[in-house]
XYZ file of C-alpha atoms in Angstrom:
530
model
C 67.359 108.483 96.166
C 68.103 107.511 99.741
C 65.335 105.632 101.589
C 66.215 106.463 105.194
C 63.449 104.245 106.563
C 65.332 101.215 105.229
C 68.598 102.079 106.985
C 69.820 100.347 110.125
C 70.571 102.517 113.197
C 74.281 101.903 112.593
C 74.084 103.120 108.991
C 72.169 106.186 110.066
C 74.604 107.195 112.815
C 77.564 106.731 110.461
C 75.859 108.980 107.896
C 75.227 111.605 110.568
C 78.942 111.684 111.343
C 79.729 111.983 107.620
C 77.299 114.863 107.009
C 78.580 116.872 109.997
C 82.156 116.158 108.932
C 81.608 117.471 105.399
C 79.876 120.608 106.700
C 82.781 121.394 109.017
C 85.223 120.723 106.187
C 83.426 123.375 104.153
C 83.852 125.814 107.055
C 87.540 124.882 107.277
C 88.370 125.555 103.633
C 86.343 128.789 103.721
C 88.384 129.946 106.730
C 91.604 128.915 105.001
C 90.764 130.944 101.903
C 89.794 133.970 104.030
C 93.214 133.870 105.682
C 94.885 133.411 102.299
C 92.985 136.422 100.924
C 94.083 138.493 103.919
C 97.719 137.551 103.241
C 97.242 139.068 99.773
C 95.147 142.086 100.825
C 95.826 143.115 104.407
C 92.772 145.387 104.577
C 90.369 142.457 104.459
C 89.963 142.058 108.235
C 91.308 143.200 111.583
C 94.386 141.369 112.912
C 92.492 140.016 115.927
C 89.884 138.535 113.583
C 92.606 136.984 111.410
C 94.338 135.307 114.351
C 91.003 134.164 115.799
C 90.302 132.363 112.511
C 93.806 130.896 112.632
C 93.161 129.502 116.120
C 89.808 127.911 115.208
C 90.877 126.687 111.750
C 92.856 123.556 112.789
C 90.420 122.663 115.590
C 87.467 122.663 113.178
C 89.451 120.869 110.473
C 90.920 118.149 112.694
C 88.200 117.428 115.240
C 85.106 118.716 113.454
C 85.930 117.269 110.036
C 88.633 114.566 110.038
C 87.815 112.966 113.404
C 84.082 112.995 112.686
C 84.511 111.191 109.374
C 86.933 108.680 110.902
C 84.690 108.017 113.894
C 81.614 107.553 111.730
C 83.418 105.085 109.494
C 84.802 103.119 112.428
C 81.432 102.988 114.192
C 80.180 101.168 111.098
C 83.288 99.094 110.323
C 84.136 97.693 113.762
C 80.807 95.892 114.319
C 80.762 94.856 110.649
C 84.298 93.425 110.613
C 83.870 91.633 113.952
C 80.321 90.473 113.176
C 78.983 92.026 116.387
C 76.417 94.616 117.363
C 77.617 98.000 118.601
C 78.133 98.107 122.363
C 75.823 101.107 122.761
C 73.846 102.807 120.020
C 72.985 105.645 122.389
C 76.643 106.323 123.091
C 77.310 106.390 119.344
C 74.608 109.042 118.943
C 75.957 110.973 121.923
C 79.443 110.985 120.380
C 78.513 112.967 117.280
C 76.297 115.341 119.260
C 79.055 116.196 121.757
C 81.745 116.568 119.106
C 79.580 118.668 116.792
C 78.478 120.931 119.668
C 82.015 121.205 121.028
C 83.494 122.106 117.655
C 80.806 124.745 117.098
C 81.513 126.300 120.521
C 85.279 126.331 119.870
C 84.600 128.103 116.569
C 82.304 130.597 118.260
C 84.957 131.352 120.898
C 87.024 132.842 118.092
C 84.191 134.306 116.029
C 82.392 136.031 118.920
C 85.085 136.563 121.557
C 88.231 136.630 119.378
C 90.008 133.863 121.261
C 93.316 133.486 119.385
C 95.947 131.912 121.623
C 97.306 129.923 118.665
C 96.131 126.348 118.257
C 99.092 125.275 120.421
C 97.858 127.523 123.271
C 101.416 128.282 124.422
C 101.595 129.073 128.112
C 100.912 131.651 129.499
C 99.206 133.117 126.400
C 95.799 131.490 127.040
C 95.479 132.934 130.560
C 96.900 136.359 129.711
C 94.802 139.468 130.136
C 94.564 139.740 126.352
C 91.613 137.319 126.284
C 88.395 137.735 128.233
C 87.081 135.005 130.543
C 84.236 134.549 128.058
C 86.711 133.781 125.265
C 88.789 131.354 127.284
C 85.796 129.765 129.016
C 83.886 129.089 125.787
C 87.013 127.634 124.152
C 87.601 125.393 127.181
C 83.980 124.195 127.314
C 83.967 123.401 123.598
C 87.258 121.538 123.832
C 86.061 119.545 126.872
C 82.919 118.515 124.984
C 85.049 117.342 122.029
C 87.365 115.308 124.260
C 84.398 113.817 126.105
C 83.072 112.646 122.744
C 86.485 111.153 121.973
C 86.495 109.208 125.258
C 82.987 107.904 124.632
C 83.944 106.816 121.113
C 86.944 104.813 122.367
C 84.953 103.305 125.242
C 82.174 102.275 122.872
C 84.565 100.654 120.398
C 86.488 98.809 123.096
C 83.185 97.622 124.535
C 82.140 96.358 121.118
C 85.383 94.446 120.610
C 86.107 93.093 124.089
C 82.894 93.167 126.115
C 80.709 91.629 123.424
C 82.969 88.681 122.886
C 82.137 85.034 122.706
C 82.636 83.025 125.896
C 85.240 80.967 124.040
C 87.308 84.109 123.354
C 89.641 84.787 126.318
C 90.340 88.473 126.905
C 94.136 88.176 127.203
C 94.835 86.715 123.735
C 92.359 89.178 122.207
C 94.265 92.141 123.658
C 97.592 90.649 122.545
C 96.225 90.247 119.042
C 94.818 93.784 119.065
C 98.293 95.051 119.954
C 99.842 93.100 117.095
C 101.971 90.856 119.286
C 100.841 87.793 117.356
C 102.409 89.380 114.284
C 105.791 89.345 116.025
C 105.221 85.758 117.184
C 104.415 84.585 113.671
C 107.478 86.352 112.311
C 109.642 84.660 114.941
C 108.178 81.240 114.100
C 108.730 81.812 110.391
C 112.339 82.957 110.793
C 113.345 80.264 113.287
C 111.087 77.563 111.808
C 109.897 76.799 115.333
C 106.206 76.069 115.336
C 103.454 76.816 112.868
C 102.138 80.280 112.095
C 98.690 80.856 113.608
C 95.890 82.920 112.154
C 95.632 86.117 114.252
C 92.474 86.512 116.288
C 91.852 90.146 115.301
C 91.378 91.386 111.728
C 94.172 93.751 110.738
C 91.932 96.863 110.426
C 90.718 96.262 113.981
C 94.348 96.137 115.127
C 94.990 99.557 113.559
C 91.779 101.005 115.017
C 92.600 99.666 118.497
C 96.150 101.013 118.459
C 95.145 104.352 116.976
C 92.458 104.661 119.645
C 95.094 104.283 122.371
C 96.804 107.400 121.011
C 93.398 109.054 120.770
C 92.754 108.486 124.479
C 96.150 109.870 125.501
C 95.694 112.881 123.246
C 92.249 113.574 124.718
C 93.667 113.335 128.249
C 96.228 116.032 127.512
C 93.962 118.403 125.566
C 91.040 117.848 127.924
C 93.220 118.302 131.007
C 94.645 121.587 129.746
C 91.114 122.753 128.946
C 90.038 122.060 132.524
C 92.848 124.373 133.675
C 91.645 127.047 131.238
C 88.073 126.694 132.516
C 89.309 126.976 136.110
C 91.142 130.195 135.213
C 88.120 131.621 133.404
C 85.800 130.868 136.341
C 88.113 132.435 138.909
C 88.775 135.437 136.666
C 85.124 136.392 137.131
C 85.805 136.477 140.872
C 89.006 138.472 140.519
C 91.320 135.521 141.285
C 92.861 134.407 137.968
C 95.805 132.039 137.682
C 99.260 133.545 137.787
C 101.330 133.398 134.599
C 103.987 131.648 136.705
C 101.600 128.906 137.784
C 103.031 126.551 135.126
C 106.577 126.250 133.794
C 106.364 127.261 130.119
C 108.882 124.686 128.840
C 107.330 121.775 130.747
C 103.919 122.877 129.517
C 105.104 122.938 125.898
C 106.560 119.443 126.203
C 103.343 118.034 127.676
C 101.100 119.845 125.235
C 103.165 118.953 122.168
C 103.288 115.353 123.312
C 99.499 115.320 123.281
C 99.175 117.207 119.989
C 101.761 115.020 118.299
C 99.786 111.901 119.174
C 97.268 113.193 116.624
C 99.667 113.921 113.780
C 102.475 111.403 114.205
C 100.576 108.639 115.946
C 96.867 108.573 115.498
C 96.821 109.748 111.875
C 99.593 107.459 110.672
C 98.178 104.406 112.475
C 94.572 105.020 111.434
C 95.683 105.824 107.897
C 97.843 102.712 107.579
C 94.931 100.554 108.746
C 92.597 102.279 106.310
C 95.041 101.705 103.438
C 95.271 98.021 104.307
C 91.493 97.643 104.426
C 90.931 99.520 101.179
C 93.706 97.576 99.440
C 92.080 94.247 100.312
C 88.596 95.473 99.334
C 89.768 96.938 96.009
C 92.077 94.055 95.080
C 90.058 91.177 96.503
C 93.372 89.724 97.667
C 94.792 89.070 101.147
C 97.187 91.722 102.402
C 100.826 91.227 101.436
C 103.189 90.646 104.429
C 100.360 90.790 106.935
C 102.532 89.799 109.911
C 104.992 92.603 109.200
C 102.084 95.030 108.844
C 100.804 94.027 112.298
C 104.261 94.330 113.840
C 104.897 97.687 112.183
C 101.685 99.121 113.616
C 102.876 98.238 117.122
C 106.268 99.805 116.433
C 104.526 102.961 115.155
C 102.531 103.122 118.379
C 105.749 103.206 120.433
C 107.387 105.658 118.010
C 104.396 107.998 118.219
C 104.900 108.353 121.973
C 108.467 109.571 121.565
C 108.636 111.974 118.614
C 107.180 115.207 120.023
C 110.656 116.673 120.518
C 110.943 117.732 116.872
C 108.565 120.609 117.646
C 111.005 121.970 120.236
C 114.282 121.824 118.321
C 114.540 125.626 118.331
C 113.740 126.070 122.024
C 117.011 127.027 123.689
C 115.880 125.665 127.060
C 115.075 122.212 125.671
C 117.751 119.632 126.679
C 120.007 118.747 123.749
C 119.636 115.020 124.446
C 115.869 115.263 123.914
C 116.423 117.234 120.729
C 118.724 114.590 119.306
C 116.927 111.436 120.499
C 113.269 112.445 120.241
C 113.543 115.304 117.766
C 115.892 113.687 115.245
C 116.516 109.952 115.690
C 113.066 108.670 116.697
C 111.348 111.060 114.298
C 113.440 109.771 111.387
C 112.186 106.253 112.151
C 108.737 107.329 110.959
C 110.115 107.099 107.436
C 110.540 103.369 108.108
C 107.078 102.690 109.540
C 105.317 104.838 106.945
C 107.447 103.349 104.183
C 106.412 99.841 105.233
C 102.724 100.848 105.059
C 103.190 102.366 101.590
C 105.087 99.332 100.271
C 102.627 96.762 101.640
C 99.616 98.637 100.268
C 101.104 99.129 96.812
C 102.402 95.549 96.648
C 98.942 94.195 97.528
C 97.418 96.269 94.709
C 100.228 95.322 92.291
C 99.659 91.614 92.801
C 95.993 92.019 91.850
C 96.645 93.531 88.412
C 94.804 94.373 86.229
C 92.706 96.713 88.366
C 90.033 99.120 87.235
C 90.894 102.715 88.136
C 87.817 103.293 90.307
C 87.342 106.465 92.394
C 88.254 104.478 95.497
C 91.562 103.369 93.979
C 92.395 106.813 92.610
C 91.790 108.524 95.944
C 93.755 105.815 97.756
C 96.744 106.376 95.472
C 96.327 110.128 95.909
C 96.435 109.708 99.686
C 99.616 107.625 99.442
C 101.172 110.322 97.237
C 100.255 113.024 99.762
C 101.975 111.229 102.622
C 104.929 110.329 100.398
C 105.466 114.077 99.892
C 104.461 115.344 103.345
C 106.330 112.876 105.575
C 109.793 113.514 104.037
C 109.110 117.268 104.237
C 108.595 116.790 107.973
C 111.733 114.700 108.343
C 113.725 117.494 106.647
C 112.509 119.868 109.387
C 113.511 117.397 112.097
C 117.190 118.213 111.696
C 118.934 120.680 113.977
C 120.548 122.453 111.052
C 117.554 122.615 108.722
C 115.259 123.471 111.610
C 117.106 126.745 112.135
C 116.063 127.699 108.606
C 112.574 126.213 108.380
C 111.265 126.485 111.957
C 108.127 128.583 112.332
C 107.930 129.265 108.577
C 105.248 128.539 106.016
C 107.241 125.415 105.060
C 106.145 123.749 108.300
C 102.460 124.376 107.834
C 102.480 124.130 104.027
C 104.902 121.587 102.586
C 104.534 119.361 105.660
C 101.241 119.800 107.529
C 98.861 120.782 104.746
C 100.425 118.276 102.367
C 99.797 115.495 104.864
C 96.380 116.615 106.080
C 94.780 117.883 102.882
C 96.336 115.522 100.369
C 97.480 112.509 102.407
C 94.757 112.246 105.045
C 92.065 114.025 103.038
C 92.279 111.809 99.970
C 92.518 108.678 102.123
C 89.306 109.710 103.880
C 87.626 110.372 100.536
C 88.696 106.919 99.344
C 86.991 105.488 102.430
C 83.934 107.717 101.882
C 83.473 106.566 98.288
C 83.980 102.949 99.367
C 81.491 103.106 102.244
C 78.889 105.278 100.504
C 77.012 102.377 98.830
C 77.302 100.281 102.020
C 75.777 103.049 104.157
C 73.003 103.967 101.702
C 71.937 100.492 100.572
C 73.578 100.788 97.163
C 72.597 104.323 96.224
C 74.752 105.207 93.198
C 76.455 108.552 92.755
C 74.831 110.205 89.760
C 77.891 111.738 88.125
C 81.207 110.003 87.490
C 82.409 113.228 85.858
C 81.942 115.161 89.119
C 83.745 112.427 91.043
C 86.683 112.623 88.641
C 86.681 116.417 88.864
C 86.691 116.155 92.666
C 89.758 113.919 92.500
C 91.861 115.999 90.119
C 90.881 119.404 91.524
C 91.569 118.329 95.103
C 94.843 116.587 94.239
C 96.247 119.418 92.096
C 94.869 122.093 94.403
C 96.199 120.495 97.586
C 99.695 119.838 96.215
C 99.902 123.219 94.473
C 98.846 125.209 97.543
C 101.179 123.258 99.863
C 104.160 123.680 97.525
C 103.496 127.426 97.149
C 103.410 127.803 100.932
C 106.597 125.757 101.168
C 108.422 128.057 98.747
C 107.247 131.065 100.751
C 108.679 129.411 103.853
C 112.031 128.810 102.176
C 112.067 132.509 101.279
C 111.577 133.360 104.975
C 107.823 133.870 105.365
C 106.897 133.071 108.954
C 103.747 131.274 109.984
C 101.305 132.983 112.381
C 102.595 136.299 110.969
C 101.094 138.939 108.699
C 103.090 141.449 106.668
C 101.013 144.623 106.118
C 102.586 146.874 103.526
C 105.155 144.227 102.535
C 104.643 142.501 99.173
C 107.679 140.190 99.474
C 105.590 137.017 99.646
C 102.543 138.196 97.708
C 103.323 136.130 94.610
C 103.517 132.861 96.576
C 100.260 133.699 98.372
C 98.471 134.451 95.091
C 99.643 131.107 93.699
C 98.523 129.375 96.915
C 95.122 131.094 96.673
C 94.694 129.928 93.071
C 95.320 126.307 93.968
C 93.220 126.674 97.116
C 90.295 127.805 94.968
C 90.556 124.482 93.104
C 89.909 122.678 96.379
C 86.812 124.781 96.970
C 85.532 123.794 93.539
C 86.387 120.150 94.306
C 84.400 120.347 97.551
C 81.384 121.928 95.850
C 81.436 119.286 93.112
C 81.549 116.473 95.655
C 78.767 117.930 97.804
C 76.505 118.553 94.806
C 77.085 115.006 93.578
C 76.307 113.458 96.972
C 73.265 115.627 97.714
C 71.905 115.135 94.191
C 72.305 111.372 94.614
C 70.621 110.974 98.015
C 68.171 113.866 97.629
C 67.480 116.844 99.893
C 64.739 114.916 101.672
C 67.051 111.960 102.260
C 69.744 114.274 103.611
C 67.355 115.883 106.106
C 65.852 112.549 107.158
C 69.281 111.290 108.201
C 68.704 113.525 111.243
C 64.933 114.069 111.563
C 61.911 112.257 110.216
C 59.803 114.306 107.848
C 56.062 113.835 107.367
C 55.147 111.605 104.457
C 54.645 113.534 101.229
C 51.059 114.060 100.245
C 50.002 111.988 97.283
C 47.871 113.884 94.817
C 44.839 111.922 93.668
C 42.827 112.641 90.581
C 39.124 113.266 91.199
C 36.888 110.368 90.206
C 35.153 110.743 86.852
C 31.408 110.376 87.225
C 29.555 108.650 84.472
């Protein structure tokens, strides 16, 4: 059982992030299955309720679940890997509070006020008369709170790395190392045989975290800035002076917004994930990372690529310039196969050199995450073709074979690999009680995630549109039933994991991660008088 009193403040805050993350993940899969059930039986809920769930679903899943688990892990790993104390423990606590509150408010904006302007919030849909000021205002406030938490997280990590540095560590070389420039320099020295390779200042996982956090900041600027506009509109709507639908050019808006959103999927996720793979590979294998200089250089290349790939979301927009479609939408996007392929090869080669390896839960989930991205990334590249995009755009292929494959299988299993790796570190070596439940979690999530994504992909190839319901039309019912079956496996996987974790740390330990409970009363036997 977990003894919370023996935990450090850093362990406790990381566990708080993890608990909130897993709760929001449960909400996310429940919402997903409700939508899937409605696609089978269209009498389950009203259309406005269905689309409200669809709008909240990715926000809760990405920011409430994935980001929270990533942030909690990095709050623990960055000070640990750099052998420093966290810049501000209070800011770390404030991060999870703001993000948890913001995610809950975003969810409530759909549940209570039926805000459903799609998760992309295409202009001018958010400020249309279809949604009340209460709906738009609550969504904007929740989103602003989330992005404020994101800013605080990045500031706190950068403060830990750069502000709390030794006097002998100059800031300039540290930033260059964090960007991976020393990886390029070492490669140049090795190829030209000019000079000796130098040990980089920054550990490779820190390089990935730093670069991924740059994308995180830019993403938060875009999403937070748009939310400020929404809040402005909601406030002035109460006074009878709402924004005009012509206040913003729709095409420019879509480019800016997709640029920000794509920093999550094609930048932040791939960079954070690559760094996590590298760290897990070295922990599991006990060996140094294979081709470390190339790994550092590739992370910097991925950072630049991530800033220039958003155009693949606008390949079907007739007003979008053709040059942007070809350069950003096709050519730069295709380069992600290279950067992701490098990460996959380096990780697998590091593990291969350490044979024989025991197939631990950490290793199995790591390999499952690699498989998910190996399936999901090519599915996205197929879409990023002007010809194929005319067939697949806005279909279930996009959200199934590509997005859900990457997020549920690729990202999800990578995060679980990190969770199972960090669990004993965060709980002072508390052991999970059931290896059988851990194995069930792995297989049920892997088979369920792949099966559901593939079923959605087949529905997309048959013409089923995303963000669309088909009342009275059973054309795609078979694919949706298959998707629901595999989705139910992921629910069982989640329940097995949660039971295993809670049973291992105890209900009391789980509660005391957040609040201190009074000491249990010790029953004493009455003294026997002689």
